[in-house]
Short mmCIF file of C-alpha atoms in Angstrom, two decimals:
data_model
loop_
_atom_site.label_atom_id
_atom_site.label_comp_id
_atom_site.label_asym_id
_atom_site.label_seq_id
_atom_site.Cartn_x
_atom_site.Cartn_y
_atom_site.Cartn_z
CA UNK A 1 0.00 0.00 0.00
CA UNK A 2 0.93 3.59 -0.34
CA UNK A 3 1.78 5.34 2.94
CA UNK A 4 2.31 8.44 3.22
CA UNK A 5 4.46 9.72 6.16
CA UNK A 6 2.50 12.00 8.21
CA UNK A 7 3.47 16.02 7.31
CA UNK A 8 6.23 17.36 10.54
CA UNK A 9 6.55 21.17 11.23
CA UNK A 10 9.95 21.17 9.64
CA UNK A 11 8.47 19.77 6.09
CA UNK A 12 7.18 23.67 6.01
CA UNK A 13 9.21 26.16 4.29
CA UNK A 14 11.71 27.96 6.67
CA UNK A 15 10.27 31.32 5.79
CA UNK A 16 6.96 30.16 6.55
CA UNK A 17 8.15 29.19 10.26
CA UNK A 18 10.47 32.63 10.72
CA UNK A 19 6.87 34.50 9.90
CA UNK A 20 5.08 32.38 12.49
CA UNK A 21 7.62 32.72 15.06
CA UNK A 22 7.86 36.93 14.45
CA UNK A 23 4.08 36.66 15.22
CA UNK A 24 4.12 35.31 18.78
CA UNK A 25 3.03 38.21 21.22
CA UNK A 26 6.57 39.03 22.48
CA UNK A 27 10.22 38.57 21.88
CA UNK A 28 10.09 36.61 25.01
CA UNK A 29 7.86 34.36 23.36
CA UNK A 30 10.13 33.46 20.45
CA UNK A 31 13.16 33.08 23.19
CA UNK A 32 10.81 30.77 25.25
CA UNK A 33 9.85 28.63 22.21
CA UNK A 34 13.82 28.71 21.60
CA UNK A 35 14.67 27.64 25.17
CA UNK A 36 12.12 24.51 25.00
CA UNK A 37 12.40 23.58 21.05
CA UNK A 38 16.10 22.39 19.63
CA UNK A 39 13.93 22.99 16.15
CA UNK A 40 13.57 26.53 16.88
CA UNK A 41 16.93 27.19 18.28
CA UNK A 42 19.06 29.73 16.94
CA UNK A 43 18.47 30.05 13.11
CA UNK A 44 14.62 30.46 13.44
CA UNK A 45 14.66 32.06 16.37
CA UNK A 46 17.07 34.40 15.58
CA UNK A 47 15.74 34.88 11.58
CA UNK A 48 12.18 35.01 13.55
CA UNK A 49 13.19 38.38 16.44
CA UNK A 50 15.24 39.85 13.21
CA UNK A 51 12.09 39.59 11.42
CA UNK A 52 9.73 40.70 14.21
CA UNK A 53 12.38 43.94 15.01
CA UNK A 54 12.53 44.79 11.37
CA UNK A 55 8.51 44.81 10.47
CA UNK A 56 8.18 46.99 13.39
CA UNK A 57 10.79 49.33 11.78
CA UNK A 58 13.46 48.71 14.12
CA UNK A 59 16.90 47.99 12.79
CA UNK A 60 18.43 45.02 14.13
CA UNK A 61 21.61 45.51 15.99
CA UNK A 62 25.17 44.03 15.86
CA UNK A 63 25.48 41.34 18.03
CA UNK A 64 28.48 43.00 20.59
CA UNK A 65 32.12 40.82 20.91
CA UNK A 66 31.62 38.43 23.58
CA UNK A 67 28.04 37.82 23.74
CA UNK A 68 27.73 34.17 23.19
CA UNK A 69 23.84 33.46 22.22
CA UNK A 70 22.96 35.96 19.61
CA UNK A 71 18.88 34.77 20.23
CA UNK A 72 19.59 36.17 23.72
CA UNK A 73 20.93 39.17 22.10
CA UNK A 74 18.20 39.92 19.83
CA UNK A 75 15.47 39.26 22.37
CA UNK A 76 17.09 41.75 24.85
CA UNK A 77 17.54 44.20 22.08
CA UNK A 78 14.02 43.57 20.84
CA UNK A 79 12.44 43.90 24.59
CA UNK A 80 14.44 47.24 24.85
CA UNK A 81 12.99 48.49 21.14
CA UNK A 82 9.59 47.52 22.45
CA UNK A 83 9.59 49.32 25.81
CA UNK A 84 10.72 52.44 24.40
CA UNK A 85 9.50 53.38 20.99
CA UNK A 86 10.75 56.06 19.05
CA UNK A 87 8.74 59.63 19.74
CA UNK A 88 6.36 60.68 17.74
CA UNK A 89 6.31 63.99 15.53
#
C-alpha cells in the first residue's frame, strides 16, 4: 500500500516558520519557544526576532564581541525596542 508519512513542522518552508515565530506576542515568546524547542533554536529564532524587530521598523543591531547566544541578544535588544518606541512627531 501507499503510505504516506505524516506532514512534521519542519516539512514547512523555513520562511513560513520565521513569519510564524515573528508573530508570537513578544520577543520573550520566540526566546521561550527557543529555550524549550532544539527545532527553533538559533536560526529560526534568531531569523524570527530579526524579522519581528525589522517589520516593526526597528533595525536590528550588531550582536556586541563576547556575547555568546545571539537569540539572547536579539530578544534583549528587541524587549528594549519595544519598551521604548521612538517619539512621535
Amino acid at each position: 500500500p501507499d503510505t504516506q508519512r505524516p506532514a512534521r513542522l519542519l516539512d514547512l518552508p523555513t520562511d513560513l516558520l520565521e513569519r510564524a515565530l515573528s508573530r508570537c506576542d513578544s520577543p520573550l515568546d520566540i526566546a521561550r519557544v527557543a529555550a524549550v524547542s532544539l527545532l527553533f533554536h538559533a536560526s529560526l529564532a534568531l531569523e524570527g526576532i530579526r524579522l519581528r524587530l525589522q517589520e516593526a521598523g526597528y533595525e536590528p543591531p550588531a550582536q556586541p564581541e563576547g556575547e555568546g547566544c545571539a537569540v539572547r541578544w536579539l530578544c534583549y535588544s528587541a524587549l528594549l525596542c519595544e519598551s521604548n518606541p521612538p517619539a512621535r512627531a
